[in-house]
Each structure stands twice: as C-alpha cells, then as structure tokens.
C-alpha cells in the first residue's frame, strides 16, 4: 500500500484510533524482531557439546549392598 493512501486513511480515524493503529504497528515490529532473534539463537546450538565429559559406572543399575535389606 502506498504511503499516501495509508496516510489518507489514518487521517480519517479519531486520535484514539490512530493511537491504537500506532500501538499495533509497534507490536508487529516487536514480534518480528523477537522471532528473528529466536531464529538466530537456535542456529548457534549444536548437539553433542558435552560428548565425552560424563561417564557411567559399569555397575550403575545394580543395587548397592547397603540397600539390599530394604528391597
């Protein structure tokens, strides 16, 4: 939509309606910027960043001797 047409239509609205349109435009711009920031942050992550940092004992699934009385 050309700016001149938009300006004519805006001028037909009351001051309160013009403020509502202005607020809605700001909301849309904020939403657009937030989605761009989210996409940028998602691209930075890569799986497997902690590979090799943790290990699990071979007897991990076995019940410790001190708990066998409770089983």
Short mmCIF file of N, CA and C in Angstrom, two decimals:
data_model
loop_
_atom_site.label_atom_id
_atom_site.label_comp_id
_atom_site.label_asym_id
_atom_site.label_seq_id
_atom_site.Cartn_x
_atom_site.Cartn_y
_atom_site.Cartn_z
N UNK A 1 0.86 -1.17 0.00
CA UNK A 1 0.00 0.00 0.00
C UNK A 1 0.91 1.23 0.00
N UNK A 2 0.67 2.14 -0.92
CA UNK A 2 1.47 3.37 -0.94
C UNK A 2 1.24 4.21 0.33
N UNK A 3 2.27 4.91 0.72
CA UNK A 3 2.21 5.70 1.95
C UNK A 3 1.12 6.76 1.89
N UNK A 4 0.89 7.36 0.72
CA UNK A 4 -0.13 8.42 0.60
C UNK A 4 -1.53 7.88 0.89
N UNK A 5 -1.83 6.68 0.40
CA UNK A 5 -3.13 6.07 0.66
C UNK A 5 -3.27 5.75 2.15
N UNK A 6 -2.20 5.22 2.72
CA UNK A 6 -2.21 4.90 4.15
C UNK A 6 -2.43 6.16 4.99
N UNK A 7 -1.73 7.23 4.62
CA UNK A 7 -1.85 8.48 5.36
C UNK A 7 -3.28 9.05 5.29
N UNK A 8 -3.91 8.98 4.14
CA UNK A 8 -5.29 9.47 4.00
C UNK A 8 -6.25 8.69 4.88
N UNK A 9 -6.07 7.38 4.91
CA UNK A 9 -6.96 6.54 5.72
C UNK A 9 -6.72 6.77 7.22
N UNK A 10 -5.50 6.94 7.61
CA UNK A 10 -5.19 7.21 9.01
C UNK A 10 -5.81 8.53 9.46
N UNK A 11 -5.77 9.53 8.61
CA UNK A 11 -6.32 10.84 8.95
C UNK A 11 -7.83 10.82 9.13
N UNK A 12 -8.50 9.80 8.59
CA UNK A 12 -9.95 9.67 8.77
C UNK A 12 -10.32 9.12 10.15
N UNK A 13 -9.36 8.56 10.85
CA UNK A 13 -9.61 7.96 12.16
C UNK A 13 -9.52 9.01 13.27
N UNK A 14 -10.15 8.68 14.39
CA UNK A 14 -10.04 9.56 15.57
C UNK A 14 -8.64 9.44 16.16
N UNK A 15 -8.31 10.32 17.08
CA UNK A 15 -6.98 10.32 17.71
C UNK A 15 -6.75 9.00 18.47
N UNK A 16 -7.77 8.52 19.15
CA UNK A 16 -7.65 7.27 19.90
C UNK A 16 -7.44 6.08 18.96
N UNK A 17 -8.14 6.08 17.83
CA UNK A 17 -7.97 5.01 16.86
C UNK A 17 -6.59 5.07 16.21
N UNK A 18 -6.10 6.27 15.97
CA UNK A 18 -4.75 6.42 15.41
C UNK A 18 -3.71 5.87 16.39
N UNK A 19 -3.93 6.12 17.68
CA UNK A 19 -3.01 5.60 18.69
C UNK A 19 -3.05 4.08 18.72
N UNK A 20 -4.24 3.51 18.55
CA UNK A 20 -4.37 2.05 18.52
C UNK A 20 -3.62 1.46 17.33
N UNK A 21 -3.73 2.11 16.18
CA UNK A 21 -3.02 1.65 14.99
C UNK A 21 -1.51 1.74 15.22
N UNK A 22 -1.06 2.83 15.80
CA UNK A 22 0.36 3.01 16.09
C UNK A 22 0.86 1.93 17.06
N UNK A 23 0.08 1.64 18.10
CA UNK A 23 0.46 0.60 19.06
C UNK A 23 0.53 -0.76 18.39
N UNK A 24 -0.42 -1.04 17.50
CA UNK A 24 -0.44 -2.33 16.81
C UNK A 24 0.77 -2.47 15.89
N UNK A 25 1.15 -1.40 15.21
CA UNK A 25 2.33 -1.44 14.35
C UNK A 25 3.57 -1.71 15.19
N UNK A 26 3.69 -1.07 16.35
CA UNK A 26 4.83 -1.33 17.24
C UNK A 26 4.84 -2.77 17.72
N UNK A 27 3.66 -3.32 18.01
CA UNK A 27 3.56 -4.72 18.43
C UNK A 27 4.05 -5.65 17.32
N UNK A 28 3.63 -5.40 16.10
CA UNK A 28 4.06 -6.24 14.97
C UNK A 28 5.56 -6.16 14.76
N UNK A 29 6.12 -4.97 14.89
CA UNK A 29 7.57 -4.82 14.73
C UNK A 29 8.33 -5.55 15.84
N UNK A 30 7.84 -5.46 17.07
CA UNK A 30 8.46 -6.17 18.18
C UNK A 30 8.39 -7.67 17.97
N UNK A 31 7.23 -8.15 17.53
CA UNK A 31 7.04 -9.58 17.29
C UNK A 31 7.99 -10.06 16.18
N UNK A 32 8.14 -9.27 15.15
CA UNK A 32 9.03 -9.62 14.05
C UNK A 32 10.48 -9.69 14.52
N UNK A 33 10.91 -8.71 15.32
CA UNK A 33 12.28 -8.71 15.83
C UNK A 33 12.52 -9.87 16.79
N UNK A 34 11.52 -10.20 17.60
CA UNK A 34 11.67 -11.30 18.54
C UNK A 34 11.82 -12.63 17.81
N UNK A 35 11.06 -12.83 16.74
CA UNK A 35 11.16 -14.08 16.00
C UNK A 35 12.51 -14.19 15.29
N UNK A 36 13.05 -13.07 14.81
CA UNK A 36 14.37 -13.09 14.18
C UNK A 36 15.44 -13.43 15.20
N UNK A 37 15.34 -12.87 16.40
CA UNK A 37 16.32 -13.15 17.45
C UNK A 37 16.26 -14.61 17.87
N UNK A 38 15.06 -15.16 17.92
CA UNK A 38 14.90 -16.56 18.30
C UNK A 38 15.54 -17.47 17.26
N UNK A 39 15.35 -17.17 15.98
CA UNK A 39 15.94 -17.97 14.93
C UNK A 39 17.46 -17.92 14.98
N UNK A 40 18.02 -16.76 15.27
CA UNK A 40 19.47 -16.62 15.35
C UNK A 40 20.02 -17.45 16.50
N UNK A 41 19.35 -17.43 17.65
CA UNK A 41 19.86 -18.16 18.80
C UNK A 41 19.71 -19.67 18.61
N UNK A 42 18.69 -20.10 17.87
CA UNK A 42 18.51 -21.52 17.63
C UNK A 42 19.62 -22.07 16.73
N UNK A 43 20.12 -21.28 15.83
CA UNK A 43 21.14 -21.75 14.91
C UNK A 43 22.50 -21.93 15.58
N UNK A 44 22.74 -21.30 16.70
CA UNK A 44 24.03 -21.37 17.36
C UNK A 44 24.24 -22.68 18.12
N UNK A 45 23.18 -23.35 18.47
CA UNK A 45 23.30 -24.57 19.26
C UNK A 45 23.64 -25.76 18.37
N UNK A 46 24.44 -26.67 18.89
CA UNK A 46 24.75 -27.90 18.17
C UNK A 46 24.73 -29.05 19.16
N UNK A 47 24.15 -30.19 18.77
CA UNK A 47 24.06 -31.32 19.68
C UNK A 47 25.43 -31.95 19.91
N UNK A 48 25.57 -32.57 21.05
CA UNK A 48 26.81 -33.29 21.35
C UNK A 48 27.91 -32.43 21.93
N UNK A 49 27.56 -31.30 22.49
CA UNK A 49 28.57 -30.40 23.03
C UNK A 49 29.29 -30.96 24.24
N UNK A 50 28.65 -31.86 24.98
CA UNK A 50 29.27 -32.43 26.19
C UNK A 50 29.69 -33.89 25.99
N UNK A 51 29.85 -34.31 24.75
CA UNK A 51 30.26 -35.68 24.46
C UNK A 51 31.62 -35.95 25.08
N UNK A 52 31.70 -37.04 25.83
CA UNK A 52 32.95 -37.42 26.47
C UNK A 52 33.20 -36.76 27.81
N UNK A 53 32.32 -35.91 28.28
CA UNK A 53 32.51 -35.21 29.56
C UNK A 53 31.98 -36.03 30.74
N UNK A 54 31.05 -36.95 30.48
CA UNK A 54 30.44 -37.74 31.54
C UNK A 54 30.68 -39.22 31.27
N UNK A 55 30.74 -39.99 32.32
CA UNK A 55 30.83 -41.43 32.17
C UNK A 55 29.93 -42.08 33.21
N UNK A 56 29.55 -43.33 32.96
CA UNK A 56 28.67 -44.05 33.86
C UNK A 56 29.36 -45.36 34.25
N UNK A 57 29.32 -45.66 35.51
CA UNK A 57 29.97 -46.87 36.02
C UNK A 57 29.30 -48.11 35.43
N UNK A 58 30.06 -49.19 35.30
CA UNK A 58 29.52 -50.43 34.74
C UNK A 58 28.43 -51.02 35.62
N UNK A 59 28.51 -50.82 36.93
CA UNK A 59 27.52 -51.38 37.85
C UNK A 59 26.44 -50.36 38.23
N UNK A 60 26.14 -49.42 37.38
CA UNK A 60 25.19 -48.34 37.68
C UNK A 60 23.81 -48.88 38.02
N UNK A 61 23.33 -49.90 37.30
CA UNK A 61 21.97 -50.42 37.50
C UNK A 61 21.87 -51.40 38.67
N UNK A 62 22.97 -51.80 39.25
CA UNK A 62 22.93 -52.75 40.36
C UNK A 62 22.62 -52.03 41.67
N UNK A 63 21.88 -52.71 42.52
CA UNK A 63 21.53 -52.15 43.83
C UNK A 63 22.74 -52.22 44.75
N UNK A 64 23.09 -51.13 45.41
CA UNK A 64 24.20 -51.16 46.36
C UNK A 64 23.93 -52.14 47.52
N UNK A 65 24.99 -52.71 48.06
CA UNK A 65 24.83 -53.70 49.13
C UNK A 65 24.11 -53.12 50.34
N UNK A 66 24.31 -51.86 50.66
CA UNK A 66 23.70 -51.26 51.85
C UNK A 66 22.18 -51.11 51.69
N UNK A 67 21.65 -51.19 50.48
CA UNK A 67 20.20 -51.05 50.27
C UNK A 67 19.50 -52.39 50.03
N UNK A 68 20.23 -53.46 49.97
CA UNK A 68 19.62 -54.77 49.66
C UNK A 68 18.66 -55.21 50.78
N UNK A 69 18.88 -54.77 52.02
CA UNK A 69 17.98 -55.13 53.12
C UNK A 69 16.60 -54.50 52.93
N UNK A 70 16.51 -53.40 52.25
CA UNK A 70 15.24 -52.69 52.06
C UNK A 70 14.46 -53.17 50.85
N UNK A 71 15.05 -53.99 50.04
CA UNK A 71 14.39 -54.45 48.81
C UNK A 71 13.53 -55.65 49.04
#
